[in-house]
mmCIF file of C-alpha atoms in Angstrom:
data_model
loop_
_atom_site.group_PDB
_atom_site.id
_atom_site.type_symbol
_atom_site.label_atom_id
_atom_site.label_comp_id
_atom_site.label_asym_id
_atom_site.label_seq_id
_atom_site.Cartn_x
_atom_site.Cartn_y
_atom_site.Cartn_z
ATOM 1 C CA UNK L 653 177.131 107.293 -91.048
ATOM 2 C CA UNK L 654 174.940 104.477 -89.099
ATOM 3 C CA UNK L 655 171.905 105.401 -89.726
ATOM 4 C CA UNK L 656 171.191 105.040 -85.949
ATOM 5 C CA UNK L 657 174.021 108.090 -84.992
ATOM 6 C CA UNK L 658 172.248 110.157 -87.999
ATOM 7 C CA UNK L 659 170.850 113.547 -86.119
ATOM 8 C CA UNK L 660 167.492 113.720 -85.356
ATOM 9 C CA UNK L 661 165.459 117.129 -85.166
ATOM 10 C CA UNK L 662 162.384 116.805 -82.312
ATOM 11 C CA UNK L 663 159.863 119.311 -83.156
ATOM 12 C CA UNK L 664 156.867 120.213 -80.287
ATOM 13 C CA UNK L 665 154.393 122.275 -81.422
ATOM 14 C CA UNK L 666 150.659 122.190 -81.051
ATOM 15 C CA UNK L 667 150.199 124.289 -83.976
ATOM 16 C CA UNK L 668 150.211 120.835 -86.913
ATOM 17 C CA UNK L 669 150.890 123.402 -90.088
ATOM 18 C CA UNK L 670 154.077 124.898 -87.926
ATOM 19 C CA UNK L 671 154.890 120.814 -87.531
ATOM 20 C CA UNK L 672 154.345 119.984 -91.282
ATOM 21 C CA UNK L 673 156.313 123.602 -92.428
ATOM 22 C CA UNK L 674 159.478 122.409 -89.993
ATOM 23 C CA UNK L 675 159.406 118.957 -91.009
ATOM 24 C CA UNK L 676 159.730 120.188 -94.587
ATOM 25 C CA UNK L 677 162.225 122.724 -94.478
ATOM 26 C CA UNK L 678 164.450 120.361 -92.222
ATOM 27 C CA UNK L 679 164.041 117.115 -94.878
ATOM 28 C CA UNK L 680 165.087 119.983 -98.022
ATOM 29 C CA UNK L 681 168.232 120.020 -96.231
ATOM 30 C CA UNK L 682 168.428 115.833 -95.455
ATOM 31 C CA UNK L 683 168.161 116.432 -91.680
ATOM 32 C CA UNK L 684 165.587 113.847 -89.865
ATOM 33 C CA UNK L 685 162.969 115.101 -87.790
ATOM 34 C CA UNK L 686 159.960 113.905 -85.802
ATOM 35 C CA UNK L 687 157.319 115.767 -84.598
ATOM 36 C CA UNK L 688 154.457 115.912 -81.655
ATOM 37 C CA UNK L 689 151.803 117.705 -80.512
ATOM 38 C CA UNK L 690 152.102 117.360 -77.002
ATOM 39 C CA UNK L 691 154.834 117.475 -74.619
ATOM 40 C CA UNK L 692 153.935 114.618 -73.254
ATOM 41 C CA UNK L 693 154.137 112.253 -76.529
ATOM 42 C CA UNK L 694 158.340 113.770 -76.539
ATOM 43 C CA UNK L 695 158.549 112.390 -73.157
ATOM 44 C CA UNK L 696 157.393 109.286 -74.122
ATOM 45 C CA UNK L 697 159.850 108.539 -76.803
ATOM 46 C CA UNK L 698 163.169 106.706 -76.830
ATOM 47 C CA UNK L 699 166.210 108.995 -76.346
ATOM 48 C CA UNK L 700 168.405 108.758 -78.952
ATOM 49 C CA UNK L 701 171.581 106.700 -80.051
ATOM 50 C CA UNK L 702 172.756 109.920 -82.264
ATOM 51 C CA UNK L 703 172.963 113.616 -81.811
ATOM 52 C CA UNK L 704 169.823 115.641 -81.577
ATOM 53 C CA UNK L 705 167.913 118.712 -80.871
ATOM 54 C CA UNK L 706 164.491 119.745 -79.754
ATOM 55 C CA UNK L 707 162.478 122.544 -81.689
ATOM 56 C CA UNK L 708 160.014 123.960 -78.635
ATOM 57 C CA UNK L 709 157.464 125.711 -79.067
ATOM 58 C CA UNK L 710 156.530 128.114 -75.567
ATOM 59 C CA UNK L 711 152.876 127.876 -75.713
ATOM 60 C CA UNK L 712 151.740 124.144 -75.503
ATOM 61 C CA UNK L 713 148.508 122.667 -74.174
ATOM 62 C CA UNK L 714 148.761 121.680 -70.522
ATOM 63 C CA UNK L 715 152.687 122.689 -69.881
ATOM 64 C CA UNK L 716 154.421 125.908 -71.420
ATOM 65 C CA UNK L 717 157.587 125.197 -72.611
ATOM 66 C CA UNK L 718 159.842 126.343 -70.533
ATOM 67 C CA UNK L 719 158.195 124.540 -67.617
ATOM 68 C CA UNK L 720 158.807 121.861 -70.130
ATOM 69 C CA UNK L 721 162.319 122.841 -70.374
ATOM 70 C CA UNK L 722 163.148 122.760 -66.499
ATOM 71 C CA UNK L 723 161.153 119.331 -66.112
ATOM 72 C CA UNK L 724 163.233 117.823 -68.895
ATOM 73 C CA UNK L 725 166.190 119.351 -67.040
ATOM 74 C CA UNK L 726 165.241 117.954 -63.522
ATOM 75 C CA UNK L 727 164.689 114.335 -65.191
ATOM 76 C CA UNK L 728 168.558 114.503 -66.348
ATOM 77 C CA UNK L 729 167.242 114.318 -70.186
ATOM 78 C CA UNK L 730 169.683 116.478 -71.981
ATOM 79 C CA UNK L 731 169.218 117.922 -75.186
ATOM 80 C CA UNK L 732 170.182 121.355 -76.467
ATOM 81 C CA UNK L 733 166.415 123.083 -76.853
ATOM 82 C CA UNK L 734 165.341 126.130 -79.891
ATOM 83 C CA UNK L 735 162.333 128.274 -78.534
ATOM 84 C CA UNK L 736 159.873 129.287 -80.871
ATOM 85 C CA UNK L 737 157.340 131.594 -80.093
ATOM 86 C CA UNK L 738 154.207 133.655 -81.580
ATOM 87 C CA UNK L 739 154.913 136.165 -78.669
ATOM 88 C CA UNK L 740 158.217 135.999 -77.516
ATOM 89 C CA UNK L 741 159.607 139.050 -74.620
ATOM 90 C CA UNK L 742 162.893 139.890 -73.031
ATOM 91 C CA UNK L 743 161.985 137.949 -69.795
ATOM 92 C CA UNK L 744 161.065 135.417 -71.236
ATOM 93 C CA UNK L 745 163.831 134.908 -73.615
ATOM 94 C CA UNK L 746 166.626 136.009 -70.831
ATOM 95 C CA UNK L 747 165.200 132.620 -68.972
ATOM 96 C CA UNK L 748 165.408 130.418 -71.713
ATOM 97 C CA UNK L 749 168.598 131.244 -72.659
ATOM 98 C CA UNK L 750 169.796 131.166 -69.049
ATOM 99 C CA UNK L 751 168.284 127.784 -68.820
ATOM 100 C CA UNK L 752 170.931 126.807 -71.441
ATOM 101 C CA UNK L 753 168.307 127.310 -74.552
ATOM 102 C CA UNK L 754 170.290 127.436 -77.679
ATOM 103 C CA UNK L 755 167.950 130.166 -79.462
ATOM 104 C CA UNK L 756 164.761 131.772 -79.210
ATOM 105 C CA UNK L 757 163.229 132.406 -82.144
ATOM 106 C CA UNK L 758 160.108 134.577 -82.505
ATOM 107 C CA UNK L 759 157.341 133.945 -85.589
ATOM 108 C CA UNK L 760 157.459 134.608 -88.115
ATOM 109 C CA UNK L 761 161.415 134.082 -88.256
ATOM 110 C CA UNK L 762 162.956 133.069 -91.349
ATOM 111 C CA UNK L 763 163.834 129.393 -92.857
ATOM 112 C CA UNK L 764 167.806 129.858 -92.300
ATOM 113 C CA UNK L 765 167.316 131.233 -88.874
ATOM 114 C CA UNK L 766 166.098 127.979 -87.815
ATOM 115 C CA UNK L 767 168.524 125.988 -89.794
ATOM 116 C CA UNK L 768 171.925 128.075 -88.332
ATOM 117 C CA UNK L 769 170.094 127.447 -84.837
ATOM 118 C CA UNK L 770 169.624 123.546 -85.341
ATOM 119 C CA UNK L 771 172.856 122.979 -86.754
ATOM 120 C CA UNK L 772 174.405 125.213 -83.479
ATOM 121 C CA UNK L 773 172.424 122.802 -81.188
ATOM 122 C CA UNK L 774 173.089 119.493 -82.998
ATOM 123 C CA UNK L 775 177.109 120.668 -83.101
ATOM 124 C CA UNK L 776 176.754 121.231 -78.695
ATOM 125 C CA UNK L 777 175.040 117.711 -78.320
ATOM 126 C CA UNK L 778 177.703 115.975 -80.717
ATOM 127 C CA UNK L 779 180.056 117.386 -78.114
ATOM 128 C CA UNK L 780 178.688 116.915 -75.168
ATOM 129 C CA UNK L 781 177.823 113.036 -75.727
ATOM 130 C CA UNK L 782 181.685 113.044 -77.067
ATOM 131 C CA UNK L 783 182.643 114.361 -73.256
ATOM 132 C CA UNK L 784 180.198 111.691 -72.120
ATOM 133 C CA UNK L 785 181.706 108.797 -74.011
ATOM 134 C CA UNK L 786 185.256 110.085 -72.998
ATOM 135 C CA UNK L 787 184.390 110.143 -69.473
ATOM 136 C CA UNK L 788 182.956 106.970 -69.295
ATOM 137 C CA UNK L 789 185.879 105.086 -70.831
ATOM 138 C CA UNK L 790 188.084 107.081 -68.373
ATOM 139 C CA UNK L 791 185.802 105.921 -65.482
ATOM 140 C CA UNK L 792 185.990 102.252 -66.780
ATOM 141 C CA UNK L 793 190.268 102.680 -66.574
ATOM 142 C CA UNK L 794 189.597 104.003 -63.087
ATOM 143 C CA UNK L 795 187.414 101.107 -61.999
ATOM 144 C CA UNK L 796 190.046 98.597 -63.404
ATOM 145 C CA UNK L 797 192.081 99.774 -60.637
ATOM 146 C CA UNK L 798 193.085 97.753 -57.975
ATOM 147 C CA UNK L 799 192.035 99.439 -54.689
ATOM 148 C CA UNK L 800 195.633 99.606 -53.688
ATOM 149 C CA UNK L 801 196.462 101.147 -56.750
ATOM 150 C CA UNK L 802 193.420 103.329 -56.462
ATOM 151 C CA UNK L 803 194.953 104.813 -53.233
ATOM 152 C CA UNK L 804 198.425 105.784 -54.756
ATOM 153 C CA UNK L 805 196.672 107.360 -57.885
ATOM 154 C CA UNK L 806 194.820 109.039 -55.284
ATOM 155 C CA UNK L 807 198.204 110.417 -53.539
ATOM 156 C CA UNK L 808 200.383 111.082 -56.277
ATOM 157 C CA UNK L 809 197.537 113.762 -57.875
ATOM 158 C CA UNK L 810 197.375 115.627 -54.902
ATOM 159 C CA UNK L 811 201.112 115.891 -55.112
ATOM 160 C CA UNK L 812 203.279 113.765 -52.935
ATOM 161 C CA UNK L 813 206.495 112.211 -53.945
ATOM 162 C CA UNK L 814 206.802 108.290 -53.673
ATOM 163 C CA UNK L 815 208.646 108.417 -50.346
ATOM 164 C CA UNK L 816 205.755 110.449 -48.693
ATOM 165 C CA UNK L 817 203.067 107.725 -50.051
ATOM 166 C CA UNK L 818 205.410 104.749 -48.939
ATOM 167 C CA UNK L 819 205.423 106.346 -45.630
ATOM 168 C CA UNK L 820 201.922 107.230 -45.740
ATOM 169 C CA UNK L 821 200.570 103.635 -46.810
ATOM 170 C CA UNK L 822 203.295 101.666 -44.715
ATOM 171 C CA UNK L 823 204.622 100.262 -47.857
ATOM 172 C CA UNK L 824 208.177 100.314 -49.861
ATOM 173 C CA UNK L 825 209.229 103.186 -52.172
ATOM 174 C CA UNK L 826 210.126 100.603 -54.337
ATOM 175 C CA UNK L 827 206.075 98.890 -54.283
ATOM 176 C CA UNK L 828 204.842 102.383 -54.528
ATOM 177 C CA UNK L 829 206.743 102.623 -57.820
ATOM 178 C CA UNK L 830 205.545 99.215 -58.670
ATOM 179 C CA UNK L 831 201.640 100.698 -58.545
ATOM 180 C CA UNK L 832 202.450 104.234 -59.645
ATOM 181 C CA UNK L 833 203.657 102.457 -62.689
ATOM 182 C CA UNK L 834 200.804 100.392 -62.795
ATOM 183 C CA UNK L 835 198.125 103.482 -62.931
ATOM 184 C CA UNK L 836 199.635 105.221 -65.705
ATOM 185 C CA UNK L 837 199.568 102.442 -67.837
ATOM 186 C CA UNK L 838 196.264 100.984 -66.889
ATOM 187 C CA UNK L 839 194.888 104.853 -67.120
ATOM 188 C CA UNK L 840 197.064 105.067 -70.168
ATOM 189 C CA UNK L 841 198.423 108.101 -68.748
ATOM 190 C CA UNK L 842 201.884 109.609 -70.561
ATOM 191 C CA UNK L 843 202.368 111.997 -67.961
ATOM 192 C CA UNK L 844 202.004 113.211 -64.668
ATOM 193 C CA UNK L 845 200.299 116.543 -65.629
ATOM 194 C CA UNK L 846 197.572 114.199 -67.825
ATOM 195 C CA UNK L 847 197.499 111.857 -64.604
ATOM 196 C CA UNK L 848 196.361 114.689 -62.836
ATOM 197 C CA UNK L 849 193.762 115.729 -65.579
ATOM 198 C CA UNK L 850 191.882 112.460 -65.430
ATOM 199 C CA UNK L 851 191.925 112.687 -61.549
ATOM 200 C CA UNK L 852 189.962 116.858 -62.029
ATOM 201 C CA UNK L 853 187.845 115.079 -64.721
ATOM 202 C CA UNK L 854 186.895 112.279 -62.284
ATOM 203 C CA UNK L 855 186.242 114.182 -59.826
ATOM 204 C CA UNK L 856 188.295 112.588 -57.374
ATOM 205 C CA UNK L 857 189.403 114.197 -54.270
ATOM 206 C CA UNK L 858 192.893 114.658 -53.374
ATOM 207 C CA UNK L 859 194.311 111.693 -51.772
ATOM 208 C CA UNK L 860 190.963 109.869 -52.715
ATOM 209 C CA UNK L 861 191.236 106.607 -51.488
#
């Protein structure tokens, strides 16, 4: 593995013996980690290239955490987030978790706790930046479009047949063709049906121009 998509383990906690005990347990198992005090030394620090996780404590100096949580969320920084707390209750839990928290954990919980919860949230960011990369590539296809051909694609995933787009665009059936078969290959679509999946994934509209 490149040592720069390794996992990384982000561990916030005021409390520097909590830091030191995490840091420990997670290089026993040959996961990475780095730790802070502060939420505001996290926020300061590169995102990664790799997968990764942050460990969060709920009681931090100057922000709780899941303040910390939702202003991470409103910057668009996305990384799956463990709770751990020294007093942990239903409310507050049921708005973690709602937030999209992957576990809260109260203290003392055990070691493999910890571990099954970091490798949960380390699994849902390997997938996520997966569905990122994917959708990316799929936008770069789209953009290689012609704007012509951009306007077919457009019609033929909300369903018309070539004649219909010919007579829509003021063109031939036989230069609609021409184009149709020009998206599917440049989208490196096989089908119709995956044609139409790109479109939904896109988020274009139907008959997106």
């Amino acid at each position: 593995m490149n040592p720069a998509d390794a996992p990384t383990v982000f561990v916030v906690d005021d409390d520097a013996a909590m830091r030191a005990a995490i840091q420990g347990l997670l290089k026993s198992v040959g996961l990475r980690s780095e730790t802070f005090g502060i939420a505001h030394e996290f926020l300061q620090r590169k995102q990664p290239d790799g997968p990764s996780c942050l460990v969060l404590d709920v009681s931090l100096p100057g922000v709780s955490g899941l303040d910390f949580q939702r202003q991470l969320a409103d910057a668009g920084f996305q990384i799956p987030i463990i709770f751990i707390t020294g007093h942990g209750d239903i409310p507050m839990t049921v708005k973690a978790m709602k937030s999209g928290a992957v576990e809260f954990l109260t203290k003392p919980f055990q070691d493999q706790d910890l571990l099954d919860a970091i490798r949960q949230a380390l699994d849902r960011d390997r997938v996520t930046r997966q569905q990122q990369s994917n959708l990316a590539e799929l936008r770069k296809r789209f953009e290689a479009l012609t704007a012509r051909e951009r306007e077919v694609m457009g019609l033929v995933v909300s369903g018309m047949l070539n004649k219909q787009i010919a007579f829509d665009l003021g063109i031939s059936e036989i230069t609609v063709k021409i184009h149709r078969g020009h998206v599917m290959r440049k989208m490196q679509a096989e089908s119709l049906a995956e044609l139409v999946r790109m479109a939904s994934k896109l988020e274009l509209s139907p008959g997106k121009k």
